[in-house]
């Protein structure tokens, strides 16, 4: 197929996406400005602009409406339903709502919801919408530092549980990619918590998680439950042989050539992780941020790295200083 026909086909799809899904984030002018940073060619296989537009047409974006709906699902499917099933099993598999409802309310009152990371990070940011969408009282939410307090009655102040009545802590996150952040964070928080209260229940619930990330966190054995609304298996790694976007129908695009383009540009933008953090290769973004597991050609801000590059889905990178 000619460059012109492929471009027309991609532009139709991108126009539909811009008008329906990306309407709050990017425009046709943004797409044009971003794609022109790639080189063009008279052949489809060597045309980097077409390669970039093809990847963009497969980018999965979740706006505010979608994120709020996912937060409803997280509460209903990963927290409330399992809790009620557990209560039923403890009461002879009863379906009597007059028993289940108060028992669940008691369970919930002894639960605290937390974000993963410090108050400026996305996991904590999502709690505001999580509370709103599920009509939850503010009293069920705490910051991680509120889990503990200091016992000053001893000669040397020691760490203790701030509220011993709390039986379940639920950590909420938007994405677990490699599992690195959750591993480091849980070591600081969950390990001391379990040392002080061995029978405590600790859950890590996410909107999205890669299969590798889930396995890495579960292998730590720090959490009682590690679950996600959407599990992203290796077919979501865009440039691998198993990639779901390179089907037999997409004969106009060569995966190896596109990977080479992303690798070359990515090496300039983020030399340590040219295809996304720990080789994430995701085509995924949210209204509140773009994960660094996604391909850097989408989100890396050139001036921040001393490079000339303008992202299409800008990421607000973490500054740990």
PDB file of N, CA and C in Angstrom, residues 1 4 26 29 31-32 35 43 53 59-61 79 84 109 111 123 196 201 220 228 240 255 261 264-265 319:
ATOM      1  N   UNK A   1       0.842  -1.193   0.000  1.00  0.00           N
ATOM      2  CA  UNK A   1       0.000   0.000   0.000  1.00  0.00           C
ATOM      3  C   UNK A   1       0.881   1.248   0.000  1.00  0.00           C
ATOM      4  N   UNK A   4       0.539   7.375   0.963  1.00  0.00           N
ATOM      5  CA  UNK A   4      -0.650   8.232   1.018  1.00  0.00           C
ATOM      6  C   UNK A   4      -1.869   7.478   1.544  1.00  0.00           C
ATOM      7  N   UNK A  26      -5.382  15.734  23.795  1.00  0.00           N
ATOM      8  CA  UNK A  26      -4.613  16.154  22.625  1.00  0.00           C
ATOM      9  C   UNK A  26      -5.536  16.478  21.458  1.00  0.00           C
ATOM     10  N   UNK A  29      -3.752  19.065  15.895  1.00  0.00           N
ATOM     11  CA  UNK A  29      -2.539  19.877  15.770  1.00  0.00           C
ATOM     12  C   UNK A  29      -1.402  19.305  16.622  1.00  0.00           C
ATOM     13  N   UNK A  31      -0.987  16.133  17.348  1.00  0.00           N
ATOM     14  CA  UNK A  31      -0.521  14.925  16.658  1.00  0.00           C
ATOM     15  C   UNK A  31       0.408  15.298  15.510  1.00  0.00           C
ATOM     16  N   UNK A  32       0.037  16.317  14.755  1.00  0.00           N
ATOM     17  CA  UNK A  32       0.855  16.753  13.616  1.00  0.00           C
ATOM     18  C   UNK A  32       2.229  17.226  14.100  1.00  0.00           C
ATOM     19  N   UNK A  35       4.276  14.121  15.324  1.00  0.00           N
ATOM     20  CA  UNK A  35       4.685  13.172  14.281  1.00  0.00           C
ATOM     21  C   UNK A  35       5.761  13.755  13.373  1.00  0.00           C
ATOM     22  N   UNK A  43       8.702   5.098   1.202  1.00  0.00           N
ATOM     23  CA  UNK A  43       8.197   3.732   1.408  1.00  0.00           C
ATOM     24  C   UNK A  43       7.607   3.612   2.808  1.00  0.00           C
ATOM     25  N   UNK A  53       2.696   7.129  13.980  1.00  0.00           N
ATOM     26  CA  UNK A  53       1.244   7.268  13.944  1.00  0.00           C
ATOM     27  C   UNK A  53       0.554   5.925  14.144  1.00  0.00           C
ATOM     28  N   UNK A  59      -2.444   3.403  20.974  1.00  0.00           N
ATOM     29  CA  UNK A  59      -2.207   3.853  22.346  1.00  0.00           C
ATOM     30  C   UNK A  59      -3.518   3.797  23.134  1.00  0.00           C
ATOM     31  N   UNK A  60      -3.466   3.207  24.322  1.00  0.00           N
ATOM     32  CA  UNK A  60      -4.655   3.058  25.163  1.00  0.00           C
ATOM     33  C   UNK A  60      -4.657   4.176  26.198  1.00  0.00           C
ATOM     34  N   UNK A  61      -5.682   5.019  26.150  1.00  0.00           N
ATOM     35  CA  UNK A  61      -5.744   6.185  27.032  1.00  0.00           C
ATOM     36  C   UNK A  61      -7.012   6.126  27.890  1.00  0.00           C
ATOM     37  N   UNK A  79     -12.533  -5.320  46.625  1.00  0.00           N
ATOM     38  CA  UNK A  79     -12.617  -5.119  48.091  1.00  0.00           C
ATOM     39  C   UNK A  79     -13.957  -5.609  48.651  1.00  0.00           C
ATOM     40  N   UNK A  84     -17.528  -9.731  51.415  1.00  0.00           N
ATOM     41  CA  UNK A  84     -18.853 -10.312  51.651  1.00  0.00           C
ATOM     42  C   UNK A  84     -18.822 -11.823  51.469  1.00  0.00           C
ATOM     43  N   UNK A 109     -15.302  -0.659  58.776  1.00  0.00           N
ATOM     44  CA  UNK A 109     -14.888   0.303  59.795  1.00  0.00           C
ATOM     45  C   UNK A 109     -13.498  -0.014  60.352  1.00  0.00           C
ATOM     46  N   UNK A 111     -11.106  -1.075  58.436  1.00  0.00           N
ATOM     47  CA  UNK A 111     -10.230  -0.996  57.267  1.00  0.00           C
ATOM     48  C   UNK A 111      -9.742   0.437  57.095  1.00  0.00           C
ATOM     49  N   UNK A 123      -0.829   7.333  43.282  1.00  0.00           N
ATOM     50  CA  UNK A 123      -1.613   6.426  44.108  1.00  0.00           C
ATOM     51  C   UNK A 123      -2.415   7.170  45.158  1.00  0.00           C
ATOM     52  N   UNK A 196       4.956  -5.646  63.979  1.00  0.00           N
ATOM     53  CA  UNK A 196       4.241  -5.175  65.159  1.00  0.00           C
ATOM     54  C   UNK A 196       2.891  -5.862  65.334  1.00  0.00           C
ATOM     55  N   UNK A 201      -4.107  -7.806  58.082  1.00  0.00           N
ATOM     56  CA  UNK A 201      -4.325  -8.093  56.673  1.00  0.00           C
ATOM     57  C   UNK A 201      -3.915  -6.866  55.862  1.00  0.00           C
ATOM     58  N   UNK A 220       7.102 -11.421  46.953  1.00  0.00           N
ATOM     59  CA  UNK A 220       7.618 -10.808  48.177  1.00  0.00           C
ATOM     60  C   UNK A 220       6.934 -11.372  49.423  1.00  0.00           C
ATOM     61  N   UNK A 228      -5.401  -6.764  40.460  1.00  0.00           N
ATOM     62  CA  UNK A 228      -5.598  -5.621  39.575  1.00  0.00           C
ATOM     63  C   UNK A 228      -6.894  -5.797  38.794  1.00  0.00           C
ATOM     64  N   UNK A 240       7.475  -6.596  21.085  1.00  0.00           N
ATOM     65  CA  UNK A 240       7.929  -7.983  21.176  1.00  0.00           C
ATOM     66  C   UNK A 240       7.254  -8.850  20.104  1.00  0.00           C
ATOM     67  N   UNK A 255       7.402  -4.833  12.534  1.00  0.00           N
ATOM     68  CA  UNK A 255       7.672  -4.696  13.970  1.00  0.00           C
ATOM     69  C   UNK A 255       9.155  -4.415  14.241  1.00  0.00           C
ATOM     70  N   UNK A 261      13.343   2.032  15.331  1.00  0.00           N
ATOM     71  CA  UNK A 261      13.081   3.472  15.416  1.00  0.00           C
ATOM     72  C   UNK A 261      12.904   3.904  16.862  1.00  0.00           C
ATOM     73  N   UNK A 264      16.234   3.721  18.765  1.00  0.00           N
ATOM     74  CA  UNK A 264      17.174   4.779  18.404  1.00  0.00           C
ATOM     75  C   UNK A 264      16.794   6.109  19.052  1.00  0.00           C
ATOM     76  N   UNK A 265      15.538   6.489  18.916  1.00  0.00           N
ATOM     77  CA  UNK A 265      15.086   7.759  19.496  1.00  0.00           C
ATOM     78  C   UNK A 265      15.038   7.661  21.011  1.00  0.00           C
ATOM     79  N   UNK A 319      10.621  13.787  40.812  1.00  0.00           N
ATOM     80  CA  UNK A 319      11.904  14.327  41.248  1.00  0.00           C
ATOM     81  C   UNK A 319      12.056  13.932  42.701  1.00  0.00           C
TER      82      UNK A 319
END
